[in-house]
Amino acid sequence: MIKTLAAHIKEYKAASIATPIFMILEVIMETAIPVLMASIIDKGVEAGNMKHIYTVGAMMVVVAALGLLFGVLGGKYGAKASTGFARNLRKAMYENIQTFAFSNIDKFSTAGLVTRLTTDVTNVQNAYQMILRMCMRAPFSLICAMVMAFIINARLASVYLIAVIVLGCALVLIMSRATKYFGMVFEKYDDLNASVQENISAIRVVKAYVREDYEKDKFKKANGNIYNMFVNAEKITTLNAPLMQTTVYTCILCISWMGAKMIVGGSLTTGELMSLLTYCMNILMSLMMLSMVFVMITMSAASARRIAEVLNEKTDICNPQEPVYEVADGSVRFDHVNFAYGKNVAEPVLKDINISINAGETIGIIGGTGSAKSSLVNLISRLYDVNGGAVYVGGRDVREYDIETLRDEVSVVLQKNVLFSGTILDNLRWGNKNATEEECRRACELACADEFIERFPDGYKTYIEQGGSNVSGGQKQRLCIARALLKKPKILILDDSTSAVDTATDARIRSAFAKEIPDTTKIIIAQRISSVEHCDRIIVLDDGVVSGFGNHDELMKSNEIYRDVYESQTGGGGDFDEPGKGE
């Protein structure tokens, strides 16, 4: 874990090294001040030597100024190193997430990834800054102060040694009790973020069903869990302050009482006593700093592990050693394909699929809910890899292609349509970033999207809200189809992408495809028979198995499932999920 995170310090190594060096120099300056102060008292004030007072006083000013300078530089470079380290972690995680296959993304929740990119990185950033500054400053200050105290008077300095041992044991006990709460609290942030994200993304459903109170209770529970964890941890860590104050005041009383007797006995000077009292504060405050560093590191340890999980996750789908950079045509062949979500799943969702599709064909896919229609087409663009058999595109196994090349030639309009915040043109150019406005207009004409776009006051410059919330479901689907067409693919997959448009518009879209992109292989997943009955051939899927494959007339004669659904839809509006059909 540490090695994984440390690899992302990169260009901030110099700042990371400079910070503890400046902190050590600051400690040296601070340690020298009590010695100079003792000299002023013993050799200046008590001896009436003003020249010594001025000389040593000037030295104290210089030492204090240098200490301030080193402290400022330590803070500056510490901030630069920690914020740069956090930036690199966020960048590395985000870039790694972009490489994930769907199977990798399935391992992490959306809320969990957001928490890792935000809260967890902030925790590691704060801990790293504390490590660079305080982890070097606190122990070095403790050691220097103890050494100087023993040099001045070993007998009085032994009081500090006893105090350090007692206080150190108490702090370890306190921190060990608090760590289990700090280790658990950040996992609860996932639940909180999930609650907020789900509520905001589905706010229309929440309001439509008047479930605001339920959502409030759910958020209150998630928020309360975090509150309780922090309260339990803070209850324990609050013992630090009274324990520290008790130890400091006890040491001051002991040093003052014993020091006064030594001064009267002539074995200790007033200046030396002042120095010892100053070192008392240095020693005990260093312990307090170390306890705070320990708390911060403990809090960030869980965050560091969660970040490392994302950074260490390797995509299940990667390029071969010598990838193919050209797709010959839009032909597709499934050769004894088996597929399951997960390697240890006993029952595959696709079983022994054997299908050949010619380039330029229009293929329909129908089947009931859960029949693995989307799973089948996801294998074509290698969004998932098969568990057995092979998928061939353009006559070659999809695993032989460069991933970017393959996906550029296979446009997929997914079942869940997604638009991004920006203008209509911005969204269309996701299909081709260099597309001209004229090309965008032509793609929208094919997708029958031009008719509603031109009714907008700003036309193609109309701003789309996040998720496409200011356009209807049918408008969103048509924009996504136009976006896919701009890629000018060899294979176009429409995964139930016309379900929200009327049958007349659906027919016009299919007709435009047949005339304008005859060489493109078109695969249409649909629930309506009317959307696929004019396809060259139709695949009937039933529970992950190909039940039938042929044109409409052939399936009406040979496939009972297809025939029953056709009759139910044309006669009474039934669908694939109607009980008793095709069983």
Coordinates of C-alpha atoms in Angstrom, one line a residue:
M1 CA 0.0 0.0 0.0
I2 CA 2.7 2.5 1.0
K3 CA 4.8 1.6 -2.1
T4 CA 1.7 2.1 -4.3
L5 CA 0.9 5.5 -2.9
A6 CA 4.6 6.7 -2.7
A7 CA 5.0 6.0 -6.4
H8 CA 2.8 9.0 -7.1
I9 CA 4.9 11.6 -5.2
K10 CA 6.8 12.0 -8.5
E11 CA 7.8 15.6 -9.1
Y12 CA 7.2 16.6 -5.5
K13 CA 10.1 14.5 -4.1
A14 CA 12.3 17.6 -3.8
A15 CA 9.6 19.4 -1.8
S16 CA 9.0 16.3 0.3
I17 CA 12.7 16.1 1.2
A18 CA 13.1 19.9 1.8
T19 CA 10.2 20.0 4.2
P20 CA 11.7 17.8 7.0
I21 CA 15.1 19.5 6.5
F22 CA 13.6 22.9 7.2
M23 CA 11.6 21.5 10.1
I24 CA 14.9 20.2 11.7
L25 CA 16.6 23.5 11.2
E26 CA 13.6 25.2 12.8
V27 CA 13.9 22.9 15.8
I28 CA 17.6 23.6 16.2
M29 CA 16.9 27.3 16.3
E30 CA 14.1 26.9 18.8
T31 CA 16.4 24.7 21.0
A32 CA 19.1 27.3 21.0
I33 CA 16.9 30.1 22.3
P34 CA 16.5 28.8 25.9
V35 CA 20.3 28.5 26.1
L36 CA 20.8 32.1 25.0
M37 CA 18.1 33.2 27.3
A38 CA 19.9 31.5 30.2
S39 CA 23.1 33.2 29.3
I40 CA 21.4 36.6 29.3
I41 CA 20.0 36.0 32.8
D42 CA 23.1 34.5 34.3
K43 CA 25.9 36.5 32.6
G44 CA 24.0 39.6 31.7
V45 CA 21.2 40.5 34.2
E46 CA 22.7 39.1 37.4
A47 CA 26.3 40.3 36.4
G48 CA 25.0 43.7 35.2
N49 CA 26.8 43.2 31.9
M50 CA 24.7 45.3 29.4
K51 CA 27.1 44.5 26.5
H52 CA 26.5 40.8 27.0
I53 CA 22.8 41.4 27.1
Y54 CA 22.9 43.3 23.8
T55 CA 25.1 40.8 22.1
V56 CA 23.2 37.7 23.1
G57 CA 19.9 39.5 22.6
A58 CA 20.9 40.3 19.0
M59 CA 21.9 36.6 18.6
M60 CA 18.4 35.6 19.9
V61 CA 16.7 37.9 17.4
V62 CA 18.8 36.4 14.5
V63 CA 18.1 32.8 15.8
A64 CA 14.4 33.6 16.1
A65 CA 14.2 35.1 12.6
L66 CA 16.0 32.1 11.2
G67 CA 13.6 29.8 13.0
L68 CA 10.7 31.8 11.6
L69 CA 12.1 31.6 8.1
F70 CA 12.8 27.8 8.3
G71 CA 9.2 27.3 9.7
V72 CA 7.7 29.3 6.8
L73 CA 9.7 27.4 4.2
G74 CA 8.8 24.1 5.9
G75 CA 5.1 25.1 5.7
K76 CA 5.4 26.2 2.1
Y77 CA 7.2 23.1 0.8
G78 CA 5.0 20.9 3.0
A79 CA 1.9 22.3 1.5
K80 CA 3.3 22.1 -2.0
A81 CA 4.3 18.4 -1.5
S82 CA 1.0 17.3 0.1
T83 CA -1.3 19.1 -2.3
G84 CA 0.8 17.9 -5.3
F85 CA 0.7 14.4 -3.9
A86 CA -3.1 14.6 -3.5
R87 CA -3.4 15.9 -7.1
N88 CA -1.4 13.0 -8.5
L89 CA -3.4 10.5 -6.5
R90 CA -6.7 11.9 -7.8
K91 CA -5.3 12.0 -11.4
A92 CA -3.9 8.5 -11.2
M93 CA -7.2 7.0 -9.8
Y94 CA -9.3 8.9 -12.3
E95 CA -7.2 7.7 -15.2
N96 CA -7.1 4.1 -14.0
I97 CA -10.9 4.2 -13.6
Q98 CA -11.2 5.2 -17.3
T99 CA -9.3 2.0 -18.3
F100 CA -11.7 -0.2 -16.3
A101 CA -13.7 -2.8 -18.0
F102 CA -17.4 -3.1 -17.0
S103 CA -16.4 -6.1 -14.8
N104 CA -13.9 -3.9 -12.9
I105 CA -16.4 -1.1 -12.4
D106 CA -18.9 -3.7 -11.0
K107 CA -16.5 -4.2 -8.1
F108 CA -16.8 -0.6 -6.9
S109 CA -20.0 1.4 -6.2
T110 CA -20.2 4.8 -7.7
A111 CA -20.5 6.4 -4.3
G112 CA -17.4 4.5 -3.1
L113 CA -15.4 5.8 -6.1
V114 CA -16.5 9.4 -5.4
T115 CA -15.6 9.1 -1.7
R116 CA -12.1 7.7 -2.6
L117 CA -11.5 10.6 -5.0
T118 CA -12.6 13.2 -2.5
T119 CA -12.7 12.5 1.2
D120 CA -10.1 9.7 1.2
V121 CA -7.6 11.7 -0.9
T122 CA -8.1 14.7 1.4
N123 CA -7.4 12.5 4.5
V124 CA -4.2 11.2 2.9
Q125 CA -3.1 14.7 1.9
N126 CA -3.5 16.0 5.5
A127 CA -1.7 12.9 6.9
Y128 CA 1.2 13.3 4.4
Q129 CA 1.6 17.0 5.4
M130 CA 1.7 16.0 9.0
I131 CA 4.2 13.2 8.3
L132 CA 6.5 15.6 6.5
R133 CA 6.3 18.4 9.1
M134 CA 5.4 16.9 12.5
C135 CA 6.8 13.4 12.2
M136 CA 10.3 14.9 11.8
R137 CA 9.8 18.0 14.0
A138 CA 8.2 16.4 17.0
P139 CA 10.6 13.5 17.7
F140 CA 13.6 15.7 16.8
S141 CA 12.4 18.5 19.1
L142 CA 11.8 15.9 21.9
I143 CA 15.3 14.5 21.5
C144 CA 17.0 17.9 21.4
A145 CA 15.1 19.2 24.4
M146 CA 15.9 16.1 26.4
V147 CA 19.6 16.2 25.5
M148 CA 19.8 19.9 26.4
A149 CA 17.9 19.3 29.7
F150 CA 20.3 16.5 30.7
I151 CA 23.3 18.7 29.8
I152 CA 22.0 21.5 32.0
N153 CA 21.0 19.2 35.0
A154 CA 20.6 15.5 34.7
R155 CA 18.8 15.2 38.1
L156 CA 16.0 17.7 37.1
A157 CA 15.9 16.3 33.6
S158 CA 15.0 12.9 35.0
V159 CA 11.6 14.4 35.9
Y160 CA 11.0 14.8 32.2
L161 CA 12.0 11.3 31.4
I162 CA 9.5 9.9 33.9
A163 CA 6.8 12.2 32.5
V164 CA 7.6 11.2 28.9
I165 CA 7.3 7.5 29.8
V166 CA 4.0 7.9 31.7
L167 CA 2.5 10.3 29.1
G168 CA 3.6 8.2 26.2
C169 CA 2.0 5.0 27.6
A170 CA -1.2 6.9 28.3
L171 CA -1.3 8.3 24.7
V172 CA -0.7 4.9 23.2
L173 CA -3.6 3.5 25.2
I174 CA -5.9 6.4 24.2
M175 CA -5.0 6.2 20.5
S176 CA -5.3 2.4 20.3
R177 CA -8.9 2.8 21.6
A178 CA -9.7 5.5 19.1
T179 CA -8.2 3.8 16.0
K180 CA -11.0 1.3 15.6
Y181 CA -13.6 4.1 15.2
F182 CA -11.5 6.1 12.8
G183 CA -10.9 3.0 10.8
M184 CA -14.6 2.4 10.4
V185 CA -15.9 5.9 9.9
F186 CA -14.8 6.4 6.3
E187 CA -16.5 3.3 5.1
K188 CA -19.7 5.0 6.3
Y189 CA -19.1 7.9 4.0
D190 CA -19.9 5.5 1.1
D191 CA -23.4 5.0 2.5
L192 CA -23.8 8.7 2.9
N193 CA -22.7 9.5 -0.6
A194 CA -24.8 6.7 -2.0
S195 CA -27.9 8.1 -0.2
V196 CA -27.3 11.6 -1.5
Q197 CA -26.5 10.5 -5.1
E198 CA -29.5 8.2 -5.3
N199 CA -31.8 10.9 -4.0
I200 CA -30.6 13.7 -6.3
S201 CA -30.5 11.6 -9.4
A202 CA -34.0 10.2 -8.8
I203 CA -35.5 13.4 -7.3
R204 CA -38.4 13.3 -9.8
V205 CA -39.4 9.8 -8.7
V206 CA -39.0 10.7 -5.0
K207 CA -41.4 13.7 -5.4
A208 CA -43.8 11.7 -7.7
Y209 CA -44.2 9.1 -5.0
V210 CA -44.1 11.6 -2.1
R211 CA -41.1 9.8 -0.5
E212 CA -39.3 12.8 0.8
D213 CA -39.7 11.7 4.4
Y214 CA -38.4 8.2 3.7
E215 CA -35.3 9.7 1.9
K216 CA -34.8 12.1 4.9
D217 CA -34.9 9.2 7.3
K218 CA -32.4 7.2 5.2
F219 CA -30.0 10.2 5.0
K220 CA -30.5 10.8 8.7
K221 CA -29.5 7.2 9.5
A222 CA -26.3 7.4 7.3
N223 CA -25.4 10.8 8.7
G224 CA -26.1 9.6 12.2
N225 CA -23.7 6.6 11.8
I226 CA -20.9 8.9 10.8
Y227 CA -21.7 11.3 13.7
N228 CA -21.8 8.4 16.3
M229 CA -18.4 7.0 15.0
F230 CA -16.7 10.4 15.3
V231 CA -18.3 11.1 18.7
N232 CA -17.0 7.8 20.1
A233 CA -13.5 8.5 18.7
E234 CA -13.4 12.1 19.8
K235 CA -14.6 11.2 23.3
I236 CA -11.5 9.2 23.7
T237 CA -9.1 11.6 22.0
T238 CA -10.3 14.5 24.2
L239 CA -8.5 12.9 27.1
N240 CA -5.3 14.1 25.4
A241 CA -5.7 17.7 26.5
P242 CA -6.4 17.3 30.2
L243 CA -3.8 14.5 30.5
M244 CA -1.2 16.8 28.8
Q245 CA -2.0 19.8 31.0
T246 CA -1.9 17.7 34.1
T247 CA 1.6 16.4 33.1
V248 CA 2.9 19.8 32.1
Y249 CA 1.7 21.5 35.4
T250 CA 3.0 18.6 37.5
C251 CA 6.5 18.8 35.8
I252 CA 6.5 22.6 36.3
L253 CA 5.7 22.3 40.0
C254 CA 8.4 19.6 40.5
I255 CA 11.0 21.5 38.5
S256 CA 10.2 24.7 40.3
W257 CA 10.3 23.2 43.7
M258 CA 13.4 21.1 43.2
G259 CA 15.1 23.9 41.1
A260 CA 14.5 26.5 43.8
K261 CA 16.2 24.3 46.4
M262 CA 19.2 23.8 44.0
I263 CA 19.4 27.6 43.3
V264 CA 19.5 28.2 47.1
G265 CA 22.1 25.4 47.4
G266 CA 24.2 27.0 44.6
S267 CA 24.1 24.0 42.3
L268 CA 21.7 25.6 39.7
T269 CA 21.5 29.1 38.3
T270 CA 18.3 31.1 37.7
G271 CA 18.9 31.1 33.9
E272 CA 19.3 27.3 33.9
L273 CA 16.0 26.9 35.7
M274 CA 14.3 29.1 33.1
S275 CA 15.8 27.0 30.3
L276 CA 14.6 23.8 31.9
L277 CA 11.1 25.1 32.2
T278 CA 11.1 26.1 28.6
Y279 CA 12.4 22.6 27.6
C280 CA 9.6 21.1 29.7
M281 CA 7.1 22.7 27.4
N282 CA 9.0 21.7 24.3
I283 CA 9.2 18.0 25.4
L284 CA 5.6 17.6 26.4
M285 CA 4.3 19.6 23.4
S286 CA 6.3 17.3 21.1
L287 CA 4.5 14.4 22.7
M288 CA 1.2 16.0 22.0
M289 CA 2.2 16.6 18.4
L290 CA 3.2 13.0 18.0
S291 CA -0.2 11.9 19.4
M292 CA -2.0 14.1 16.9
V293 CA 0.2 12.7 14.1
F294 CA -0.7 9.2 15.2
V295 CA -4.4 10.1 15.1
M296 CA -4.1 11.6 11.7
I297 CA -2.2 8.6 10.3
T298 CA -4.7 6.2 11.9
M299 CA -7.6 8.2 10.3
S300 CA -5.9 8.1 6.9
A301 CA -4.8 4.5 7.0
A302 CA -8.2 3.3 6.0
S303 CA -8.4 5.9 3.3
A304 CA -4.9 5.0 2.0
R305 CA -6.0 1.3 1.7
R306 CA -9.1 2.3 -0.2
I307 CA -7.1 4.5 -2.6
A308 CA -4.6 1.7 -3.1
E309 CA -7.4 -0.7 -4.0
V310 CA -8.4 1.5 -7.0
L311 CA -4.8 2.2 -8.1
N312 CA -3.9 -1.5 -7.9
E313 CA -7.0 -2.6 -9.8
K314 CA -6.0 -3.8 -13.2
T315 CA -8.4 -3.8 -16.1
D316 CA -9.7 -7.2 -17.0
I317 CA -9.7 -6.2 -20.7
C318 CA -6.4 -5.0 -22.2
N319 CA -4.7 -4.8 -25.6
P320 CA -2.7 -7.9 -26.9
Q321 CA 1.0 -7.6 -27.4
E322 CA 0.6 -7.0 -31.2
P323 CA -2.9 -5.6 -31.6
V324 CA -4.7 -5.3 -35.0
Y325 CA -5.5 -1.7 -35.9
E326 CA -8.0 -2.2 -38.7
V327 CA -11.4 -3.8 -38.8
A328 CA -12.0 -5.3 -42.2
D329 CA -15.8 -5.1 -42.3
G330 CA -18.9 -5.3 -40.1
S331 CA -19.3 -9.1 -40.1
V332 CA -19.9 -10.7 -36.6
R333 CA -19.6 -14.3 -35.6
F334 CA -20.2 -15.9 -32.2
D335 CA -18.4 -19.2 -32.0
H336 CA -19.7 -21.4 -29.1
V337 CA -19.8 -18.4 -26.8
N338 CA -20.4 -18.8 -23.1
F339 CA -20.5 -15.8 -20.8
A340 CA -21.1 -15.2 -17.1
Y341 CA -20.8 -12.1 -14.9
G342 CA -17.9 -13.2 -12.7
K343 CA -15.4 -16.0 -13.0
N344 CA -16.8 -18.2 -10.3
V345 CA -20.5 -18.1 -11.3
A346 CA -21.9 -21.5 -11.9
E347 CA -24.6 -20.7 -14.4
P348 CA -23.6 -18.6 -17.4
V349 CA -26.0 -16.0 -18.7
L350 CA -25.2 -16.9 -22.4
K351 CA -24.8 -20.5 -23.3
D352 CA -23.2 -22.0 -26.4
I353 CA -24.1 -19.1 -28.8
N354 CA -23.4 -19.9 -32.5
I355 CA -24.4 -17.1 -34.8
S356 CA -22.9 -15.6 -38.0
I357 CA -23.9 -12.1 -39.2
N358 CA -22.9 -10.7 -42.6
A359 CA -21.5 -7.2 -43.1
G360 CA -24.3 -4.8 -43.9
E361 CA -27.1 -7.0 -42.5
T362 CA -29.8 -5.6 -40.3
I363 CA -30.3 -8.0 -37.4
G364 CA -33.1 -7.9 -34.8
I365 CA -32.8 -9.3 -31.3
I366 CA -35.9 -10.0 -29.2
G367 CA -36.4 -11.8 -25.9
G368 CA -37.9 -11.5 -22.5
T369 CA -36.5 -9.5 -19.7
G370 CA -33.3 -11.2 -18.5
S371 CA -32.8 -13.2 -21.6
A372 CA -29.3 -11.7 -22.0
K373 CA -29.9 -9.5 -25.0
S374 CA -27.7 -6.7 -23.8
S375 CA -25.1 -9.1 -22.6
L376 CA -24.8 -10.6 -26.1
V377 CA -24.1 -7.2 -27.8
N378 CA -21.8 -6.1 -25.1
L379 CA -19.4 -8.8 -26.2
I380 CA -19.1 -7.4 -29.7
S381 CA -17.4 -4.2 -28.7
R382 CA -15.5 -6.1 -25.9
L383 CA -17.1 -4.3 -23.0
Y384 CA -16.9 -7.8 -21.4
D385 CA -14.8 -10.8 -22.4
V386 CA -16.3 -14.2 -23.0
N387 CA -15.7 -17.0 -20.6
G388 CA -15.7 -19.6 -23.4
G389 CA -15.6 -19.6 -27.1
A390 CA -14.8 -16.5 -29.2
V391 CA -16.5 -13.5 -30.8
Y392 CA -15.2 -12.5 -34.3
V393 CA -15.6 -9.1 -35.9
G394 CA -14.4 -8.5 -39.4
G395 CA -13.1 -12.1 -39.4
R396 CA -10.8 -11.7 -36.3
D397 CA -11.2 -12.5 -32.6
V398 CA -12.1 -9.2 -30.9
R399 CA -9.3 -10.0 -28.4
E400 CA -6.8 -9.5 -31.2
Y401 CA -7.9 -5.9 -31.9
D402 CA -6.6 -2.6 -30.3
I403 CA -9.5 -1.8 -28.0
E404 CA -9.8 1.8 -29.2
T405 CA -9.8 0.7 -32.8
L406 CA -12.5 -1.9 -32.2
R407 CA -14.8 0.4 -30.2
D408 CA -14.4 3.2 -32.8
E409 CA -15.9 0.8 -35.4
V410 CA -18.7 -0.5 -33.1
S411 CA -21.1 2.2 -32.1
V412 CA -23.4 1.2 -29.2
V413 CA -26.4 3.2 -28.1
L414 CA -26.9 1.7 -24.7
Q415 CA -30.2 0.8 -23.1
K416 CA -29.6 3.6 -20.5
N417 CA -29.2 6.7 -22.6
V418 CA -26.7 9.3 -21.1
L419 CA -26.2 12.9 -22.1
F420 CA -23.7 15.3 -20.6
S421 CA -24.0 18.9 -19.6
G422 CA -23.3 21.1 -22.6
T423 CA -24.9 22.1 -25.8
I424 CA -26.5 19.7 -28.2
L425 CA -23.5 20.0 -30.5
D426 CA -21.1 19.3 -27.6
N427 CA -23.1 16.1 -27.0
L428 CA -23.2 15.0 -30.6
R429 CA -19.4 15.5 -31.0
W430 CA -18.8 12.8 -28.4
G431 CA -19.3 10.6 -31.5
N432 CA -16.7 12.5 -33.5
K433 CA -15.0 15.5 -31.9
N434 CA -14.0 16.9 -35.3
A435 CA -17.5 16.7 -36.8
T436 CA -18.8 19.8 -38.6
E437 CA -22.1 21.3 -37.8
E438 CA -23.4 20.1 -41.1
E439 CA -22.4 16.5 -40.3
C440 CA -24.1 16.8 -36.9
R441 CA -27.3 18.1 -38.7
R442 CA -27.2 15.2 -41.1
A443 CA -26.8 12.6 -38.3
C444 CA -29.8 14.2 -36.5
E445 CA -31.9 14.0 -39.7
L446 CA -31.2 10.2 -39.9
A447 CA -32.1 9.8 -36.2
C448 CA -35.2 12.0 -36.6
A449 CA -33.9 14.4 -34.0
D450 CA -33.8 17.5 -36.3
E451 CA -37.5 18.0 -36.0
F452 CA -37.5 18.8 -32.2
I453 CA -34.0 20.4 -32.2
E454 CA -35.1 23.1 -34.7
R455 CA -38.1 23.9 -32.5
F456 CA -35.7 25.0 -29.6
P457 CA -35.0 28.7 -29.6
D458 CA -31.3 28.1 -29.6
G459 CA -31.4 25.1 -32.0
Y460 CA -28.2 23.1 -31.9
K461 CA -26.7 25.4 -29.3
T462 CA -29.4 24.5 -26.8
Y463 CA -27.9 23.7 -23.5
I464 CA -28.5 20.2 -22.2
E465 CA -28.6 19.9 -18.4
Q466 CA -26.7 17.1 -16.6
G467 CA -28.1 13.7 -17.5
G468 CA -30.3 15.3 -20.2
S469 CA -32.9 16.2 -17.6
N470 CA -34.4 19.0 -19.8
V471 CA -35.3 16.8 -22.7
S472 CA -37.8 13.9 -23.0
G473 CA -36.9 10.2 -23.0
G474 CA -37.6 10.0 -26.8
Q475 CA -35.6 13.1 -27.5
K476 CA -32.7 11.8 -25.5
Q477 CA -32.8 8.5 -27.4
R478 CA -32.7 10.2 -30.8
L479 CA -29.8 12.4 -29.8
C480 CA -27.9 9.3 -28.6
I481 CA -28.5 7.6 -31.9
A482 CA -27.3 10.7 -33.8
R483 CA -24.2 10.7 -31.7
A484 CA -23.5 7.1 -32.5
L485 CA -24.0 7.7 -36.2
L486 CA -21.3 10.4 -36.2
K487 CA -18.7 7.7 -35.6
K488 CA -19.5 6.3 -39.0
P489 CA -19.1 2.8 -37.6
K490 CA -19.0 -0.5 -39.4
I491 CA -21.4 -1.9 -36.7
L492 CA -24.3 0.0 -35.1
I493 CA -26.0 -1.5 -32.1
L494 CA -29.2 -0.1 -30.8
D495 CA -29.9 -1.6 -27.4
D496 CA -33.7 -1.0 -27.0
S497 CA -32.9 2.6 -28.1
T498 CA -36.2 3.4 -29.7
S499 CA -38.5 2.2 -26.9
A500 CA -39.4 5.8 -26.0
V501 CA -40.3 6.9 -29.5
D502 CA -43.6 6.3 -31.3
T503 CA -43.8 3.5 -33.9
A504 CA -44.0 6.0 -36.8
T505 CA -40.7 7.6 -35.8
D506 CA -39.2 4.2 -35.1
A507 CA -40.1 3.2 -38.7
R508 CA -38.7 6.4 -40.2
I509 CA -35.4 5.9 -38.3
R510 CA -35.1 2.3 -39.6
S511 CA -35.9 3.4 -43.1
A512 CA -33.3 6.1 -43.0
F513 CA -30.7 3.6 -41.8
A514 CA -31.5 1.2 -44.7
K515 CA -31.1 4.0 -47.3
E516 CA -28.2 6.0 -45.8
I517 CA -25.9 3.4 -44.2
P518 CA -26.5 0.2 -46.2
D519 CA -22.9 -1.1 -45.6
T520 CA -23.2 -0.7 -41.8
T521 CA -24.2 -3.8 -39.9
K522 CA -27.2 -2.8 -37.8
I523 CA -28.2 -4.8 -34.7
I524 CA -31.5 -3.7 -33.1
I525 CA -32.6 -5.0 -29.7
A526 CA -36.3 -4.4 -29.2
Q527 CA -39.3 -5.5 -27.2
R528 CA -41.8 -4.6 -30.0
I529 CA -42.1 -7.1 -32.9
S530 CA -42.8 -4.1 -35.2
S531 CA -39.3 -2.8 -34.6
V532 CA -37.6 -5.9 -35.9
E533 CA -40.0 -7.7 -38.2
H534 CA -38.5 -6.0 -41.3
C535 CA -34.9 -6.9 -40.3
D536 CA -33.0 -9.3 -42.6
R537 CA -32.8 -11.8 -39.8
I538 CA -34.0 -11.9 -36.2
I539 CA -32.4 -13.6 -33.2
V540 CA -34.8 -15.0 -30.6
L541 CA -33.2 -15.3 -27.2
D542 CA -34.7 -17.3 -24.3
D543 CA -32.8 -17.5 -21.0
G544 CA -29.4 -17.0 -22.6
V545 CA -30.0 -19.5 -25.4
V546 CA -30.7 -18.9 -29.1
S547 CA -34.2 -20.2 -29.6
G548 CA -34.5 -19.1 -33.2
F549 CA -32.6 -17.3 -35.9
G550 CA -34.2 -16.3 -39.2
N551 CA -36.4 -13.8 -41.0
H552 CA -39.9 -12.9 -39.8
D553 CA -41.7 -15.4 -42.1
E554 CA -39.3 -18.2 -41.1
L555 CA -39.7 -17.6 -37.4
M556 CA -43.5 -17.3 -37.7
K557 CA -43.4 -20.9 -39.1
S558 CA -40.7 -22.5 -37.0
N559 CA -40.5 -20.6 -33.6
E560 CA -43.3 -20.9 -31.1
I561 CA -42.0 -18.1 -28.9
Y562 CA -41.8 -15.6 -31.7
R563 CA -45.2 -16.6 -33.1
D564 CA -46.9 -16.3 -29.7
V565 CA -45.4 -12.9 -29.0
Y566 CA -46.3 -11.6 -32.4
E567 CA -49.9 -12.7 -32.1
S568 CA -50.2 -11.3 -28.5
Q569 CA -48.7 -8.0 -29.6
T570 CA -50.7 -7.6 -32.8
G571 CA -53.9 -8.9 -31.1
G572 CA -53.8 -7.5 -27.6
G573 CA -50.7 -5.6 -26.9
G574 CA -48.9 -8.4 -24.9
D575 CA -45.2 -8.6 -24.5
F576 CA -42.4 -11.1 -23.7
D577 CA -42.9 -11.0 -20.0
E578 CA -46.5 -12.0 -20.2
P579 CA -47.0 -15.3 -18.3
G580 CA -47.4 -18.4 -20.3
K581 CA -46.0 -17.1 -23.5
G582 CA -43.2 -19.0 -25.0
E583 CA -42.9 -21.5 -22.2

